[in-house]
Amino acid sequence: MTTLLAVNGITKRFGAVTVLDGVSLDVRPGEIHALLGANGAGKSTLCRIISGLLASDEGSMRLAERAYAPRSKQAAERAGVQIVQQELNQVRTLTVAENIYLTRLPNVCGVVRPRRLAQQARRVLDHFGLNDVDTDTVMGTLGVGRQQMVEIATALDRQCRLLILDEPTAALSGGETQRLFQRLRTMRDQGIGIIYISHRLDEVAQLSDRITVLRDGQAVCTRPTSSLSTDQMVDLMAGAASGQQHAFRSFATDQTMLRVENLSAGMVRDVSFSVRRGERLGIAGLVGSGRTELLRAVFGADPAQGGTVQIGAGRPRLFSQPSQAVAAGLAMVTEDRKHSGLLLRQSIRSNTTINSLGRRFASFGIIRRQRESQAAQTMAAQLDTKCNHIEQMVGTLSGGNQQKVAISKWLVRDAEVFFFDEPTRGIDVAARRRIYRLIESLAEAGKAVVIVSSDLDELLETSDRIGVMSAGKWVDDFARGSWSAEQIMRAAFAGYRDAETVA
Amino acid sequence: MITKQMKGTVAQYGGLLTALALLILVFSLRTDSFFQLGTARLIANQIPELTLLAVGMTLVLLIGQIDLSVGSVMALAGAVLGVLMAKHDWSLGAAVLAGLATAAACGWTTGAISIWFRIPSFIVSLGMLQIARGATRRLLESKTLTIGSDIAVISEPLPGIGLSPAFLIAIVAVFAAQFLISGTVFGRYCVAIGTNAEAVRMSGIRTAPYAITVFVISGLLCGLAALAPTSLMEAADPGAGNGIELSAIAACVIGGTSLMGGRGNAISTFLGVLVIAVLQTGLSRMSVEDANKQIVTGVVIIIAVLIDTVRRNWEKSAS
């Protein structure tokens, strides 16, 4: 069988840390090759090397039987290698069309030809089924999922022999994901080689032909997908110690801790719900159904138009600032950790203690450095945050470890009600298990927990009860034991059907 | 423990100290009169003004803002002080307090408007620059106002140590600001706000009061800085501190403060001030023409920042 890309003994070190250690891999034309591995196993680094974003320290590559050592992303693209990275790489202030053709705007002597641009962009979008996205829309006004779709459509439109997708579905809804898979299969059938990274094992099982597992910077094995169950995949990624699912234990009491009444904010219409001490409430819904908006309005991050929020025995009120919500006992681990969760250019220590400095680590406004460092150290050890030391910049950590830091600041601060918005987005299986355990221990300690997730399996595994939002409304509530995934999915679409009949 | 701390200090300030030593060495070799105690005293008497302004600027840059009005606000504080002392017979102490209050009010206004209404502080402080300068000229009727010798004590060397109170105030301000940045909750919040204000807000910390306070502190430092030129000249000058905001920003940047916010150090800023002052004094001693002096100063600023950036990138890739 022919080989499209042959990677031979690639090694990459960052300082003293070896991220990739003699990794070899082969991708055939016309196959979807999945890359699996825990956080920091080296998947993204390997892809960055293949796509010319990073140079390897040792090893060689061959592309279509020719020596291949791209010095830049452009060089890789010329050789026929395209990458869609985990992070969005778009200019938010430009239009969709301008973003699609950013590096090759149709022009005459430097003057852009807007008609031609719009036509070409329209074709790219339609080709990918994005008929409802206007080419003149400013990128930043689209939702994250839509932005991701445009980015993928852009990459798929360019001529390539090898396509690399790094966690492309993290922000996509189920329908969008299926549409993407369809396109990928078509491309495969045209003889294009595809490297696909995802933490969603069911996706990998459904889509890929072969799987290569990376663990601690080494390639563990390459197997045909059909020969592996998802449990076996987890075992391979985790190594000897496999992440076993353990039975759900409920810690819910009958004491109401958070009561939200008739809350309206932006697209969120008249939502009421409550959470009890020790209870874990999951909120399901499609991307764009208003789940994040609901949490943000309760937390005081966005203004609400009406309704009340009551915590414990406090008076029902609305928070106009997150500071008020935090003072009342709310904590929120945000969806977007780079933008609103973390201080990327600061140390793990600073990030861990930022919102409890005044309460726990200072006297008369002067920071007690020793105490602060100790707390950060303890947190890092407790959550198993992989880092060299606590003075390391958070921006240099892998996604899962960044998330642990984002959570740890709330653990240090402590609260009565914890909001988790997409707590495991882009995080590997091992770190995910660690975070589930953590959420469980919060419930055990009598905290009320609310989890918003696009991953229904996640909610089914972690929640006592699942509420469903649809088109800004709270449509249904399911208790553990009396739910099914089908029921929940049906409820998630309910609001959109209603909306049509009303309109 | 001590050695580790010293190692850290050398790593932090080593580059700037080396640059400073090199400058001093060059000027000492090129002119006979440079390497003397007298030169040091001269520089020490020149720098309080710029030091105080630059320290305030460091804090403002730290939270990711900028204040272009510091030179004019300093002039206004000097004018208020001068008018009250010369025309209304206020005592030195009372007049100084009035000057400080005026400057703090200017700082608060700039800060409150840019923070509350989310207008770039670059623009608001540019407006304040004009307003404060206009107000200064109005108060002084565009003429230099002689205050009298009461105020001179602030710049007169104290017996025994040979340093003026103005210089001592500036030094105290440098260390106080450094402690504020690195040792207090307030300072940590400032660094955090400069790094990612939205993340700070979502952590449950109200950012506006801290950001506005920083502008007020910068204003107060302008008020203090006003003491230096007025006491040296024994007069309030409507043109005082014209364009000095750019030197203050240069001193901060030479000291490694980031214009993007989130990184700043008052001691490094002070070393930046020294680099500028030594350069100015040395070039004067060499009788370099003013035009050439400006060119050399500009080149040095760019080289200093270039070296700092290259070093930082190198450290980043090494770690």
Coordinates of N, CA and C in Angstrom, one line a residue, chain B residues 145-257:
Chain B
L145 N 5.9 83.1 37.2 CA 5.5 83.8 38.5 C 6.6 83.5 39.5
T146 N 7.3 84.5 40.0 CA 8.3 84.3 41.1 C 7.6 84.0 42.4
I147 N 8.0 83.0 43.1 CA 7.3 82.6 44.3 C 8.0 83.1 45.5
G148 N 9.4 83.2 45.4 CA 10.1 83.6 46.6 C 10.9 82.4 47.1
S149 N 11.8 82.7 48.1 CA 12.7 81.7 48.5 C 12.2 80.7 49.5
D150 N 10.9 80.8 49.9 CA 10.4 79.9 50.9 C 10.4 78.4 50.4
I151 N 10.2 78.4 49.1 CA 10.1 77.0 48.5 C 11.4 76.4 48.2
A152 N 12.5 77.2 48.2 CA 13.8 76.7 47.7 C 14.3 75.5 48.6
V153 N 13.9 75.4 49.8 CA 14.4 74.4 50.7 C 14.2 73.0 50.1
I154 N 13.2 72.8 49.3 CA 12.9 71.5 48.8 C 14.1 71.0 47.8
S155 N 14.7 71.9 47.2 CA 15.8 71.5 46.3 C 17.2 71.8 46.8
E156 N 17.2 72.3 48.0 CA 18.6 72.6 48.6 C 19.1 71.3 49.3
P157 N 20.4 71.0 49.0 CA 21.0 69.8 49.6 C 20.9 69.9 51.1
L158 N 20.5 68.8 51.7 CA 20.5 68.7 53.2 C 22.0 68.7 53.7
P159 N 22.3 69.4 54.7 CA 23.6 69.3 55.3 C 24.0 67.9 55.7
G160 N 25.2 67.5 55.4 CA 25.6 66.2 55.8 C 25.6 65.2 54.7
I161 N 24.4 65.0 54.1 CA 24.3 64.0 53.0 C 24.4 64.6 51.6
G162 N 24.2 65.9 51.5 CA 24.4 66.5 50.2 C 23.3 66.2 49.2
L163 N 22.2 65.6 49.6 CA 21.1 65.3 48.7 C 19.9 66.2 49.1
S164 N 19.1 66.6 48.1 CA 18.0 67.5 48.4 C 16.8 66.7 48.8
P165 N 15.8 67.3 49.6 CA 14.6 66.6 49.9 C 13.9 66.1 48.7
A166 N 13.9 66.9 47.6 CA 13.2 66.4 46.4 C 13.7 65.1 45.9
F167 N 15.0 64.9 46.0 CA 15.6 63.7 45.5 C 15.2 62.5 46.5
L168 N 15.2 62.8 47.8 CA 14.8 61.8 48.7 C 13.3 61.4 48.5
I169 N 12.5 62.4 48.3 CA 11.1 62.1 48.0 C 11.0 61.1 46.8
A170 N 11.7 61.4 45.8 CA 11.7 60.6 44.6 C 12.1 59.2 44.9
I171 N 13.2 59.0 45.6 CA 13.7 57.7 45.9 C 12.6 56.9 46.8
V172 N 12.1 57.6 47.7 CA 11.0 57.0 48.6 C 9.9 56.5 47.7
A173 N 9.5 57.4 46.7 CA 8.4 57.1 45.8 C 8.7 55.8 45.0
V174 N 10.0 55.7 44.5 CA 10.4 54.6 43.7 C 10.2 53.3 44.5
F175 N 10.7 53.3 45.8 CA 10.6 52.0 46.5 C 9.2 51.7 47.0
A176 N 8.5 52.8 47.4 CA 7.1 52.6 47.8 C 6.3 52.0 46.6
A177 N 6.5 52.5 45.4 CA 5.8 52.0 44.3 C 6.1 50.6 44.0
Q178 N 7.4 50.3 44.1 CA 7.9 48.9 43.9 C 7.2 47.9 44.9
F179 N 7.1 48.4 46.1 CA 6.5 47.5 47.1 C 5.0 47.4 46.8
L180 N 4.4 48.5 46.4 CA 3.0 48.4 46.0 C 2.8 47.4 44.9
I181 N 3.6 47.4 43.9 CA 3.5 46.5 42.8 C 3.7 45.0 43.2
S182 N 4.8 44.8 43.9 CA 5.2 43.4 44.1 C 4.7 42.8 45.4
G183 N 4.3 43.7 46.4 CA 4.0 43.1 47.7 C 2.6 43.3 48.2
T184 N 1.7 44.0 47.4 CA 0.4 44.2 48.0 C -0.7 43.7 47.1
V185 N -1.9 43.5 47.7 CA -3.0 43.0 46.9 C -3.4 44.0 45.8
F186 N -3.3 45.3 46.2 CA -3.6 46.4 45.2 C -2.7 46.2 43.9
G187 N -1.4 46.0 44.2 CA -0.5 45.9 43.1 C -0.7 44.6 42.2
R188 N -1.0 43.5 42.9 CA -1.3 42.3 42.2 C -2.5 42.4 41.3
Y189 N -3.6 43.1 41.8 CA -4.7 43.4 41.0 C -4.4 44.2 39.8
C190 N -3.5 45.2 40.0 CA -3.1 46.1 38.9 C -2.4 45.2 37.8
V191 N -1.5 44.4 38.2 CA -0.8 43.5 37.2 C -1.9 42.6 36.5
A192 N -2.8 42.1 37.3 CA -3.8 41.2 36.7 C -4.7 42.0 35.8
I193 N -5.1 43.2 36.1 CA -6.0 44.0 35.3 C -5.3 44.3 34.0
G194 N -4.0 44.6 34.0 CA -3.2 44.9 32.8 C -3.0 43.6 32.0
T195 N -3.1 42.4 32.6 CA -2.9 41.2 31.8 C -4.2 40.8 31.1
N196 N -5.3 40.8 31.9 CA -6.6 40.4 31.3 C -7.7 40.9 32.2
A197 N -8.2 42.1 31.9 CA -9.2 42.7 32.8 C -10.5 41.9 32.9
E198 N -10.9 41.3 31.8 CA -12.1 40.5 31.8 C -12.0 39.3 32.7
A199 N -10.9 38.7 32.7 CA -10.7 37.5 33.6 C -10.8 38.0 35.1
V200 N -10.2 39.2 35.3 CA -10.3 39.7 36.7 C -11.7 40.0 37.1
R201 N -12.5 40.6 36.2 CA -13.9 40.9 36.5 C -14.6 39.6 36.7
M202 N -14.4 38.6 35.9 CA -15.1 37.3 36.1 C -14.6 36.5 37.3
S203 N -13.5 37.0 37.9 CA -13.1 36.3 39.1 C -13.8 37.0 40.3
G204 N -14.6 38.0 40.0 CA -15.4 38.6 41.1 C -14.7 39.8 41.7
I205 N -13.8 40.4 41.0 CA -13.1 41.6 41.5 C -13.5 42.8 40.6
R206 N -14.0 43.9 41.3 CA -14.4 45.1 40.5 C -13.1 45.8 40.1
T207 N -12.9 46.0 38.8 CA -11.7 46.5 38.3 C -11.6 48.0 38.3
A208 N -12.8 48.7 38.1 CA -12.8 50.1 37.9 C -12.2 50.9 39.1
P209 N -12.5 50.6 40.3 CA -11.9 51.4 41.4 C -10.4 51.3 41.4
Y210 N -9.9 50.1 41.1 CA -8.4 50.0 41.1 C -7.8 50.8 40.0
A211 N -8.4 50.7 38.8 CA -7.8 51.4 37.7 C -7.9 52.9 37.9
I212 N -9.0 53.4 38.5 CA -9.1 54.8 38.7 C -8.1 55.3 39.8
T213 N -8.0 54.5 40.8 CA -7.0 54.8 41.9 C -5.6 55.0 41.3
V214 N -5.3 54.1 40.3 CA -4.0 54.2 39.7 C -3.8 55.6 39.1
F215 N -4.8 56.1 38.4 CA -4.7 57.4 37.8 C -4.6 58.5 38.9
V216 N -5.3 58.3 40.0 CA -5.2 59.3 41.1 C -3.8 59.3 41.6
I217 N -3.2 58.1 41.8 CA -1.8 58.0 42.3 C -0.9 58.7 41.4
S218 N -1.1 58.5 40.1 CA -0.2 59.1 39.1 C -0.4 60.6 39.2
G219 N -1.6 61.1 39.4 CA -1.8 62.5 39.6 C -1.1 63.1 40.8
L220 N -1.2 62.4 41.9 CA -0.5 62.8 43.1 C 1.0 62.9 42.9
L221 N 1.5 61.9 42.2 CA 3.0 62.0 41.9 C 3.3 63.2 41.0
C222 N 2.4 63.6 40.1 CA 2.6 64.8 39.3 C 2.7 66.0 40.2
G223 N 1.8 66.0 41.2 CA 1.8 67.1 42.2 C 3.1 67.2 43.0
L224 N 3.6 66.0 43.4 CA 4.9 66.0 44.1 C 6.0 66.4 43.1
A225 N 5.9 65.9 41.9 CA 7.0 66.3 40.9 C 7.0 67.8 40.7
A226 N 5.9 68.5 40.8 CA 5.8 69.9 40.6 C 6.8 70.6 41.6
L227 N 7.0 70.0 42.7 CA 7.9 70.7 43.7 C 9.3 70.9 43.2
A228 N 9.7 70.0 42.4 CA 11.1 70.0 42.0 C 11.4 71.2 41.1
P229 N 10.8 71.4 40.0 CA 11.1 72.6 39.1 C 10.8 73.9 39.8
T230 N 9.7 74.0 40.5 CA 9.3 75.3 41.2 C 10.3 75.6 42.2
S231 N 10.8 74.7 43.0 CA 11.8 75.0 44.0 C 13.2 75.3 43.5
L232 N 13.5 74.7 42.4 CA 14.8 75.0 41.7 C 14.8 76.4 41.2
M233 N 13.7 76.8 40.5 CA 13.6 78.1 39.9 C 13.1 79.2 40.9
E234 N 12.5 78.7 42.0 CA 11.8 79.6 42.9 C 10.7 80.3 42.2
A235 N 10.1 79.7 41.2 CA 9.1 80.3 40.4 C 8.2 79.2 39.7
A236 N 7.0 79.6 39.4 CA 6.1 78.7 38.6 C 6.2 79.0 37.2
D237 N 6.4 78.0 36.3 CA 6.7 78.3 34.9 C 5.5 77.7 34.1
P238 N 4.9 78.5 33.3 CA 3.7 78.0 32.5 C 4.2 76.9 31.5
G239 N 5.5 76.9 31.2 CA 5.9 75.9 30.2 C 6.6 74.7 30.8
A240 N 6.4 74.6 32.2 CA 7.1 73.5 32.9 C 6.6 72.1 32.4
G241 N 7.6 71.2 32.3 CA 7.2 69.8 31.9 C 6.6 69.6 30.5
N242 N 6.9 70.5 29.6 CA 6.4 70.4 28.3 C 7.1 69.2 27.6
G243 N 6.3 68.2 27.2 CA 6.8 67.1 26.5 C 7.5 66.1 27.4
I244 N 7.5 66.3 28.7 CA 8.2 65.4 29.6 C 7.5 64.0 29.7
E245 N 6.2 64.0 29.3 CA 5.5 62.7 29.4 C 6.2 61.6 28.5
L246 N 6.8 62.1 27.4 CA 7.4 61.2 26.5 C 8.7 60.6 27.1
S247 N 9.4 61.5 27.8 CA 10.6 61.0 28.5 C 10.2 60.0 29.6
A248 N 9.1 60.3 30.3 CA 8.6 59.4 31.3 C 8.3 58.0 30.7
I249 N 7.6 58.0 29.6 CA 7.3 56.7 28.9 C 8.5 56.0 28.5
A250 N 9.5 56.8 28.0 CA 10.8 56.2 27.5 C 11.5 55.6 28.7
A251 N 11.5 56.3 29.8 CA 12.2 55.7 31.0 C 11.5 54.4 31.4
C252 N 10.2 54.3 31.4 CA 9.5 53.1 31.7 C 9.8 52.0 30.8
V253 N 9.8 52.3 29.5 CA 10.1 51.3 28.5 C 11.5 50.8 28.5
I254 N 12.5 51.7 28.7 CA 13.9 51.3 28.9 C 13.9 50.3 30.1
G255 N 13.1 50.6 31.1 CA 13.1 49.8 32.3 C 12.3 48.5 32.1
G256 N 11.8 48.2 30.9 CA 11.2 46.9 30.6 C 9.7 46.9 30.9
T257 N 9.1 48.0 31.2 CA 7.6 48.0 31.4 C 7.0 47.8 30.0

